[in-house]
Amino acid sequence: MNNFIFENRTKVYFGEGCVKEYLACLVKSCETVMFAYGGGSIKKNGVYDEVTGILQKAGKRIVEFSGIMANPTYAKVQEGAALARKESVDMILGVGGGSVMDCCKAVSLAARYDGDIWEDFWARPGVIEAEPLPLGVIVTVAGTGSECNGGAVITNEQKKVKTGRDYPKLNPRFALMDPTYTYSVPVRQMVSGGFDILSHIMETYFSEPNTDNVSDDIMEALMRSVIRNLRAAIQNPRDYTARSNLMWDSTMGENRLIKMGKKCDFQCHNMEHQLGAYTDCNHGCGLAVLHPVYYRHIYKDGLPKFVRFAQNVWGIARRGQTDEELALAGVEALADFVQEIGLPTTLQELGVTDRTMLREIADSCAISAGSYRKMSHEEILEIFSECFA
Ligand code: NZQ
Ligand code: ZN
């Protein structure tokens, strides 16, 4: 294994009823809570009433910050930071998915920083001295794992850049995770989030080292769990076992644990983020289009791991195939799964209809140093073109 330092300071409260049981206690030390959420799903499924009821009963002053969009923008971050300063907020409570959690992390930092936060944090990642506002989150959809990391993926619309990084100071102080809160997630979003989980694990699994390491073993178990439980949740969206497994798979995928000792790739994420910056496409859906095509490009460069993937994740037995044939069968099993769960397989289905944009988007993608084969912008354009229709 490669050398590493591990830390994760987020305290997790997991399971049905956890918000009712613990929220009041977790906000005890603050007076003014910024209650942040997205486009309103929490008003339809009862979560809004539950959370405001608890905060009111605890005597908190509530400042609402709503309308956080999927793929949160830098403009929305600035709006939140200005509100937090004006209202002297002393804690942010983000209730939602990755977009709400990421926006809240960004607000928590921007509200406490006097310089140009885009330039000093997202554009030129370095160490920021400001201590972010305390942040707690209540997760309503499984996918990003944002609840237990320091990632704040933000879209700068003017600069046409969507980016983020794992900054430990941005880990939420606490995460409340009630799997029943995810029952109301529409199937399309549930499978998109499910594929995002799988993607985080694959992006880590398909990278050096290939020698025996416990992270790869954990990841194989996690990938099997995501596939099995996603199928079960599609059959029955109120299957508590499936929803709770998916919720914890999601955290495990992005709480740094499986990345220990691994180089990590994340080239597909780099490509998807720029597609998102230009077209505002859905994150998990974009990944579903890209992954099989990207892996058809690189599987020969990471052959032993792709063979393991076919055998240990998809259960494909060797029956006289060469390593290359077996590895490719694993990639095709992944492509079949994308179709089975109803995710898009082309950029056109994703809503990217203008082929002439692809060159500029490809050129804007960051190049990963952890890929089994380092991409060029030319090859990224090839991948986009193969994905197009
Ligand atoms: O906005 P509302 O009305 O709440 O609706 C949301 C939104 O439309 C809906 N939803 C969430 N919980 C629901 C629900 N609908 C019904 N019932 C519920 N319980 O789901 C839609 C999508 O929400 P969003 O938060 O955008 O989804 P997701 O969790 O997939 O987050 C995506 C964002 O996270 C970033 C992505 O790039 C994207 O911007 N990522 C963050 C990462 C991180 N911080 O570690 C890593 C990821 O790789 C990713 O880049
Ligand atoms: Zn992701």
Short mmCIF file of C-alpha atoms in Angstrom, two decimals, residues 10-385:
data_model
loop_
_atom_site.label_atom_id
_atom_site.label_comp_id
_atom_site.label_asym_id
_atom_site.label_seq_id
_atom_site.Cartn_x
_atom_site.Cartn_y
_atom_site.Cartn_z
CA THR A 10 -17.72 13.96 10.77
CA LYS A 11 -19.85 12.29 13.40
CA VAL A 12 -22.58 10.15 11.83
CA TYR A 13 -25.99 9.44 13.32
CA PHE A 14 -27.54 6.73 11.16
CA GLY A 15 -30.94 5.07 11.04
CA GLU A 16 -34.69 5.57 11.08
CA GLY A 17 -35.73 8.29 13.53
CA CYS A 18 -32.22 9.73 14.02
CA VAL A 19 -33.26 13.31 13.22
CA LYS A 20 -36.03 13.26 15.82
CA GLU A 21 -33.71 11.73 18.35
CA TYR A 22 -30.55 13.80 17.96
CA LEU A 23 -31.08 17.08 16.08
CA ALA A 24 -32.16 19.22 19.05
CA CYS A 25 -29.10 18.15 21.00
CA LEU A 26 -26.76 18.83 18.08
CA VAL A 27 -27.85 22.47 17.68
CA LYS A 28 -27.86 23.15 21.43
CA SER A 29 -24.89 25.51 21.48
CA CYS A 30 -26.07 27.90 18.72
CA GLU A 31 -28.68 30.64 18.52
CA THR A 32 -29.20 31.30 14.82
CA VAL A 33 -29.38 28.38 12.41
CA MET A 34 -29.25 28.83 8.66
CA PHE A 35 -31.64 26.18 7.38
CA ALA A 36 -30.52 25.49 3.80
CA TYR A 37 -32.30 23.31 1.25
CA GLY A 38 -32.94 22.78 -2.44
CA GLY A 39 -35.90 23.17 -4.76
CA GLY A 40 -38.60 22.08 -2.37
CA SER A 41 -38.72 18.26 -2.29
CA ILE A 42 -38.47 18.46 1.50
CA LYS A 43 -41.73 20.42 1.63
CA LYS A 44 -43.52 17.56 -0.13
CA ASN A 45 -42.15 14.62 1.86
CA GLY A 46 -42.56 16.08 5.36
CA VAL A 47 -38.86 16.60 6.14
CA TYR A 48 -39.22 20.41 6.17
CA ASP A 49 -41.98 20.27 8.78
CA GLU A 50 -40.08 17.77 10.89
CA VAL A 51 -36.87 19.82 10.92
CA THR A 52 -38.49 23.24 11.47
CA GLY A 53 -40.64 21.73 14.22
CA ILE A 54 -37.55 20.50 16.07
CA LEU A 55 -35.65 23.78 15.62
CA GLN A 56 -38.61 25.88 16.76
CA LYS A 57 -39.20 23.72 19.80
CA ALA A 58 -35.53 24.12 20.68
CA GLY A 59 -35.99 27.91 20.55
CA LYS A 60 -33.67 28.56 17.60
CA ARG A 61 -33.83 31.57 15.35
CA ILE A 62 -34.17 30.15 11.81
CA VAL A 63 -32.77 31.85 8.72
CA GLU A 64 -33.94 30.06 5.58
CA PHE A 65 -31.66 29.74 2.55
CA SER A 66 -33.59 27.90 -0.15
CA GLY A 67 -33.52 27.20 -3.89
CA ILE A 68 -30.11 25.55 -3.98
CA MET A 69 -30.05 24.07 -7.48
CA ALA A 70 -28.60 20.78 -8.71
CA ASN A 71 -25.01 21.60 -9.74
CA PRO A 72 -24.83 24.60 -7.36
CA THR A 73 -23.39 27.78 -8.78
CA TYR A 74 -20.80 30.15 -7.40
CA ALA A 75 -23.43 32.93 -7.55
CA LYS A 76 -25.63 30.88 -5.17
CA VAL A 77 -22.65 30.43 -2.83
CA GLN A 78 -22.12 34.19 -2.73
CA GLU A 79 -25.82 34.73 -2.03
CA GLY A 80 -25.65 32.29 0.90
CA ALA A 81 -22.46 33.80 2.27
CA ALA A 82 -23.94 37.31 2.20
CA LEU A 83 -27.06 36.08 4.02
CA ALA A 84 -25.01 34.24 6.64
CA ARG A 85 -23.01 37.39 7.36
CA LYS A 86 -26.03 39.70 7.41
CA GLU A 87 -27.98 37.47 9.80
CA SER A 88 -24.96 36.59 12.00
CA VAL A 89 -25.62 32.90 11.50
CA ASP A 90 -23.66 30.69 13.88
CA MET A 91 -24.47 27.31 12.35
CA ILE A 92 -25.53 26.05 8.90
CA LEU A 93 -27.87 23.08 8.65
CA GLY A 94 -27.97 21.71 5.09
CA VAL A 95 -30.87 19.40 4.29
CA GLY A 96 -30.67 17.64 0.92
CA GLY A 97 -28.33 15.85 -1.45
CA GLY A 98 -24.84 16.55 -2.73
CA SER A 99 -25.83 19.88 -4.24
CA VAL A 100 -27.20 21.28 -0.98
CA MET A 101 -24.36 19.85 1.10
CA ASP A 102 -21.67 21.15 -1.28
CA CYS A 103 -23.23 24.59 -1.51
CA CYS A 104 -23.44 24.76 2.30
CA LYS A 105 -19.79 23.81 2.67
CA ALA A 106 -18.84 26.51 0.20
CA VAL A 107 -21.04 29.06 2.02
CA SER A 108 -19.51 28.07 5.36
CA LEU A 109 -16.08 28.98 4.02
CA ALA A 110 -17.03 32.00 1.92
CA ALA A 111 -18.90 33.58 4.86
CA ARG A 112 -15.71 33.55 6.91
CA TYR A 113 -13.24 34.62 4.19
CA ASP A 114 -12.55 38.20 3.16
CA GLY A 115 -10.46 37.56 0.03
CA ASP A 116 -11.50 36.26 -3.39
CA ILE A 117 -12.63 32.79 -2.40
CA TRP A 118 -12.94 31.46 -5.96
CA GLU A 119 -9.37 32.40 -6.83
CA ASP A 120 -7.88 31.38 -3.51
CA PHE A 121 -9.79 28.14 -2.99
CA TRP A 122 -11.30 26.62 -6.13
CA ALA A 123 -8.98 28.05 -8.80
CA ARG A 124 -5.68 27.68 -6.92
CA PRO A 125 -6.21 25.06 -4.23
CA GLY A 126 -4.08 25.84 -1.21
CA VAL A 127 -4.52 26.16 2.52
CA ILE A 128 -7.07 28.75 3.66
CA GLU A 129 -6.59 30.10 7.16
CA ALA A 130 -10.26 30.96 7.79
CA GLU A 131 -12.21 28.54 9.98
CA PRO A 132 -15.53 27.72 8.22
CA LEU A 133 -18.86 28.27 9.95
CA PRO A 134 -19.94 25.08 11.75
CA LEU A 135 -21.99 22.90 9.42
CA GLY A 136 -24.30 19.97 10.03
CA VAL A 137 -26.17 18.04 7.33
CA ILE A 138 -29.27 15.91 6.99
CA VAL A 139 -28.96 13.63 3.96
CA THR A 140 -32.03 13.08 1.76
CA VAL A 141 -30.58 11.19 -1.21
CA ALA A 142 -27.77 8.65 -1.48
CA GLY A 143 -25.02 9.26 -4.03
CA THR A 144 -22.23 11.71 -3.48
CA GLY A 145 -21.04 10.82 0.01
CA SER A 146 -20.60 14.56 0.55
CA GLU A 147 -21.84 14.18 4.15
CA CYS A 148 -18.52 12.69 5.25
CA ASN A 149 -15.94 14.51 3.19
CA GLY A 150 -14.64 18.01 2.57
CA GLY A 151 -15.62 18.19 -1.10
CA ALA A 152 -17.57 21.22 -2.32
CA VAL A 153 -18.14 20.85 -6.06
CA ILE A 154 -19.23 24.25 -7.42
CA THR A 155 -19.96 25.52 -10.92
CA ASN A 156 -18.56 28.89 -11.88
CA GLU A 157 -20.91 29.79 -14.70
CA GLN A 158 -18.86 32.74 -15.92
CA LYS A 159 -15.65 30.77 -16.14
CA LYS A 160 -17.38 27.58 -17.34
CA VAL A 161 -15.63 25.48 -14.70
CA LYS A 162 -17.14 22.91 -12.35
CA THR A 163 -14.66 21.78 -9.74
CA GLY A 164 -14.06 20.78 -6.14
CA ARG A 165 -11.53 19.07 -3.93
CA ASP A 166 -11.53 17.30 -0.61
CA TYR A 167 -10.60 19.95 1.97
CA PRO A 168 -10.70 18.47 5.50
CA LYS A 169 -11.84 21.70 7.16
CA LEU A 170 -15.08 21.43 5.17
CA ASN A 171 -16.14 18.09 6.64
CA PRO A 172 -19.54 18.61 8.30
CA ARG A 173 -19.46 18.43 12.10
CA PHE A 174 -22.32 15.95 12.03
CA ALA A 175 -24.39 14.02 9.49
CA LEU A 176 -27.88 12.73 10.23
CA MET A 177 -28.77 9.87 7.88
CA ASP A 178 -32.28 8.45 7.98
CA PRO A 179 -32.75 6.03 5.06
CA THR A 180 -36.53 6.55 5.12
CA TYR A 181 -35.90 10.16 4.03
CA THR A 182 -34.76 8.73 0.68
CA TYR A 183 -38.02 6.84 -0.02
CA SER A 184 -39.42 9.82 -1.93
CA VAL A 185 -36.43 10.21 -4.30
CA PRO A 186 -37.69 9.68 -7.89
CA VAL A 187 -36.40 6.42 -9.42
CA ARG A 188 -34.39 8.27 -12.06
CA GLN A 189 -32.53 10.26 -9.38
CA MET A 190 -32.12 7.19 -7.20
CA VAL A 191 -30.38 5.23 -9.97
CA SER A 192 -28.32 8.25 -10.93
CA GLY A 193 -27.14 8.55 -7.32
CA GLY A 194 -26.56 4.79 -7.22
CA PHE A 195 -24.36 4.96 -10.29
CA ASP A 196 -22.45 7.87 -8.76
CA ILE A 197 -21.63 5.63 -5.78
CA LEU A 198 -20.42 2.91 -8.12
CA SER A 199 -18.41 5.47 -10.04
CA HIS A 200 -16.59 6.76 -6.93
CA ILE A 201 -15.62 3.21 -6.08
CA MET A 202 -14.52 2.33 -9.63
CA GLU A 203 -12.52 5.55 -9.95
CA THR A 204 -10.57 4.45 -6.88
CA TYR A 205 -10.41 0.70 -7.63
CA PHE A 206 -9.05 1.17 -11.14
CA SER A 207 -5.78 2.77 -10.09
CA GLU A 208 -2.41 1.72 -8.74
CA PRO A 209 -1.38 -0.22 -6.77
CA ASN A 210 -2.56 -3.51 -8.23
CA THR A 211 -0.70 -5.49 -5.58
CA ASP A 212 -2.65 -6.96 -2.67
CA ASN A 213 -4.28 -4.17 -0.65
CA VAL A 214 -7.24 -4.13 1.68
CA SER A 215 -8.85 -1.12 -0.06
CA ASP A 216 -9.40 -3.13 -3.27
CA ASP A 217 -10.98 -5.98 -1.29
CA ILE A 218 -13.36 -3.58 0.50
CA MET A 219 -14.25 -1.98 -2.82
CA GLU A 220 -15.24 -5.25 -4.45
CA ALA A 221 -17.66 -5.90 -1.59
CA LEU A 222 -19.02 -2.35 -1.84
CA MET A 223 -19.57 -2.59 -5.60
CA ARG A 224 -21.48 -5.86 -5.21
CA SER A 225 -23.56 -4.22 -2.49
CA VAL A 226 -24.44 -1.21 -4.67
CA ILE A 227 -25.46 -3.41 -7.62
CA ARG A 228 -27.56 -5.77 -5.46
CA ASN A 229 -29.29 -3.07 -3.42
CA LEU A 230 -29.96 -0.80 -6.36
CA ARG A 231 -31.79 -3.68 -8.05
CA ALA A 232 -33.78 -4.27 -4.86
CA ALA A 233 -34.66 -0.58 -4.42
CA ILE A 234 -35.87 -0.36 -8.02
CA GLN A 235 -38.21 -3.28 -7.29
CA ASN A 236 -39.40 -1.75 -4.02
CA PRO A 237 -38.49 1.90 -3.32
CA ARG A 238 -39.56 1.48 0.34
CA ASP A 239 -37.21 -1.47 0.97
CA TYR A 240 -35.48 -0.27 4.16
CA THR A 241 -32.65 -2.78 3.90
CA ALA A 242 -31.81 -1.70 0.36
CA ARG A 243 -32.12 2.02 1.11
CA SER A 244 -29.99 1.80 4.23
CA ASN A 245 -27.30 -0.19 2.45
CA LEU A 246 -27.22 2.29 -0.44
CA MET A 247 -27.00 5.19 1.97
CA TRP A 248 -24.01 3.72 3.78
CA ASP A 249 -22.39 2.50 0.51
CA SER A 250 -22.56 6.11 -0.59
CA THR A 251 -20.75 7.33 2.53
CA MET A 252 -18.19 4.54 2.31
CA GLY A 253 -17.44 5.48 -1.30
CA GLU A 254 -16.45 9.02 -0.45
CA ASN A 255 -15.39 9.19 3.20
CA ARG A 256 -11.72 8.69 2.19
CA LEU A 257 -11.50 5.19 3.68
CA ILE A 258 -11.25 3.22 0.41
CA LYS A 259 -8.82 5.76 -1.03
CA MET A 260 -6.17 4.92 1.52
CA GLY A 261 -3.08 3.52 -0.14
CA LYS A 262 -4.58 4.12 -3.61
CA LYS A 263 -3.53 6.57 -6.30
CA CYS A 264 -7.14 7.23 -7.49
CA ASP A 265 -8.16 8.07 -11.03
CA PHE A 266 -11.28 10.31 -11.25
CA GLN A 267 -10.74 11.02 -14.95
CA CYS A 268 -14.42 10.25 -15.61
CA HIS A 269 -15.38 12.75 -12.92
CA ASN A 270 -13.14 15.38 -14.49
CA MET A 271 -14.86 14.80 -17.84
CA GLU A 272 -18.37 14.74 -16.37
CA HIS A 273 -17.79 17.89 -14.34
CA GLN A 274 -16.89 19.84 -17.47
CA LEU A 275 -19.88 18.41 -19.35
CA GLY A 276 -21.88 19.68 -16.37
CA ALA A 277 -20.22 23.10 -16.47
CA TYR A 278 -21.21 23.54 -20.12
CA THR A 279 -24.61 21.80 -20.17
CA ASP A 280 -25.84 21.52 -16.54
CA CYS A 281 -26.36 17.76 -17.06
CA ASN A 282 -27.18 15.40 -14.19
CA HIS A 283 -24.00 14.14 -12.48
CA GLY A 284 -24.73 10.40 -12.12
CA CYS A 285 -26.32 10.21 -15.56
CA GLY A 286 -23.26 11.82 -17.13
CA LEU A 287 -21.00 9.30 -15.43
CA ALA A 288 -23.16 6.42 -16.67
CA VAL A 289 -22.66 7.55 -20.26
CA LEU A 290 -18.90 8.00 -19.91
CA HIS A 291 -17.65 5.08 -17.81
CA PRO A 292 -18.12 2.11 -20.20
CA VAL A 293 -16.60 4.05 -23.11
CA TYR A 294 -13.67 5.29 -21.02
CA TYR A 295 -12.97 1.78 -19.76
CA ARG A 296 -13.04 0.35 -23.29
CA HIS A 297 -10.19 2.80 -23.92
CA ILE A 298 -8.03 1.90 -20.91
CA TYR A 299 -8.77 -1.70 -19.87
CA LYS A 300 -5.66 -3.11 -21.56
CA ASP A 301 -3.49 -0.75 -19.49
CA GLY A 302 -4.89 -2.06 -16.21
CA LEU A 303 -5.57 -5.61 -17.33
CA PRO A 304 -5.14 -7.54 -14.03
CA LYS A 305 -7.59 -5.25 -12.23
CA PHE A 306 -10.16 -5.38 -15.02
CA VAL A 307 -9.96 -9.19 -14.93
CA ARG A 308 -10.59 -9.08 -11.15
CA PHE A 309 -13.52 -6.73 -11.73
CA ALA A 310 -15.13 -9.17 -14.19
CA GLN A 311 -14.68 -12.13 -11.88
CA ASN A 312 -15.18 -10.68 -8.40
CA VAL A 313 -17.77 -7.97 -9.06
CA TRP A 314 -19.82 -9.39 -11.93
CA GLY A 315 -19.22 -13.07 -11.17
CA ILE A 316 -18.05 -13.92 -14.69
CA ALA A 317 -16.29 -17.28 -14.66
CA ARG A 318 -13.29 -17.92 -16.85
CA ARG A 319 -14.21 -20.40 -19.55
CA GLY A 320 -11.20 -20.40 -21.81
CA GLN A 321 -11.18 -16.63 -22.44
CA THR A 322 -7.93 -14.71 -22.59
CA ASP A 323 -7.32 -12.02 -19.98
CA GLU A 324 -8.29 -9.35 -22.48
CA GLU A 325 -11.56 -11.08 -23.34
CA LEU A 326 -12.44 -11.54 -19.69
CA ALA A 327 -11.57 -7.95 -18.81
CA LEU A 328 -13.72 -6.67 -21.67
CA ALA A 329 -16.61 -8.89 -20.56
CA GLY A 330 -16.53 -7.06 -17.20
CA VAL A 331 -16.70 -3.68 -18.93
CA GLU A 332 -19.62 -4.92 -21.06
CA ALA A 333 -21.39 -6.18 -17.91
CA LEU A 334 -21.10 -2.63 -16.56
CA ALA A 335 -22.53 -1.23 -19.82
CA ASP A 336 -25.42 -3.73 -19.63
CA PHE A 337 -26.12 -2.67 -16.03
CA VAL A 338 -26.37 0.98 -17.11
CA GLN A 339 -29.07 -0.05 -19.59
CA GLU A 340 -30.79 -2.38 -17.13
CA ILE A 341 -31.30 0.38 -14.56
CA GLY A 342 -32.52 2.81 -17.19
CA LEU A 343 -29.70 5.34 -17.27
CA PRO A 344 -28.72 7.16 -20.48
CA THR A 345 -26.05 5.66 -22.70
CA THR A 346 -25.37 8.58 -25.04
CA LEU A 347 -24.61 12.27 -24.66
CA GLN A 348 -27.66 13.06 -26.77
CA GLU A 349 -29.89 11.26 -24.27
CA LEU A 350 -28.16 13.29 -21.58
CA GLY A 351 -29.28 16.46 -23.33
CA VAL A 352 -25.98 17.34 -25.00
CA THR A 353 -27.22 17.97 -28.52
CA ASP A 354 -24.59 20.24 -30.04
CA ARG A 355 -21.65 18.19 -31.28
CA THR A 356 -19.60 21.28 -32.07
CA MET A 357 -19.24 22.02 -28.34
CA LEU A 358 -17.34 18.83 -27.67
CA ARG A 359 -13.89 20.08 -28.65
CA GLU A 360 -14.05 23.05 -26.27
CA ILE A 361 -15.42 20.88 -23.44
CA ALA A 362 -12.74 18.22 -24.00
CA ASP A 363 -9.99 20.83 -23.95
CA SER A 364 -11.29 22.20 -20.64
CA CYS A 365 -11.08 18.84 -18.82
CA ALA A 366 -8.46 18.32 -16.13
CA ILE A 367 -6.14 15.38 -16.81
CA SER A 368 -5.85 12.80 -14.04
CA ALA A 369 -2.42 11.63 -12.97
CA GLY A 370 -3.88 8.43 -11.49
CA SER A 371 -5.37 6.82 -14.61
CA TYR A 372 -3.98 3.52 -15.87
CA ARG A 373 -3.24 5.52 -19.02
CA LYS A 374 -2.88 9.27 -18.90
CA MET A 375 -5.46 10.83 -21.22
CA SER A 376 -4.75 13.54 -23.77
CA HIS A 377 -7.38 16.13 -24.69
CA GLU A 378 -7.48 14.49 -28.11
CA GLU A 379 -8.42 11.13 -26.58
CA ILE A 380 -11.04 12.77 -24.36
CA LEU A 381 -12.58 14.24 -27.52
CA GLU A 382 -12.58 10.73 -29.05
CA ILE A 383 -14.39 9.42 -25.96
CA PHE A 384 -16.96 12.23 -26.12
CA SER A 385 -17.48 11.56 -29.83
#
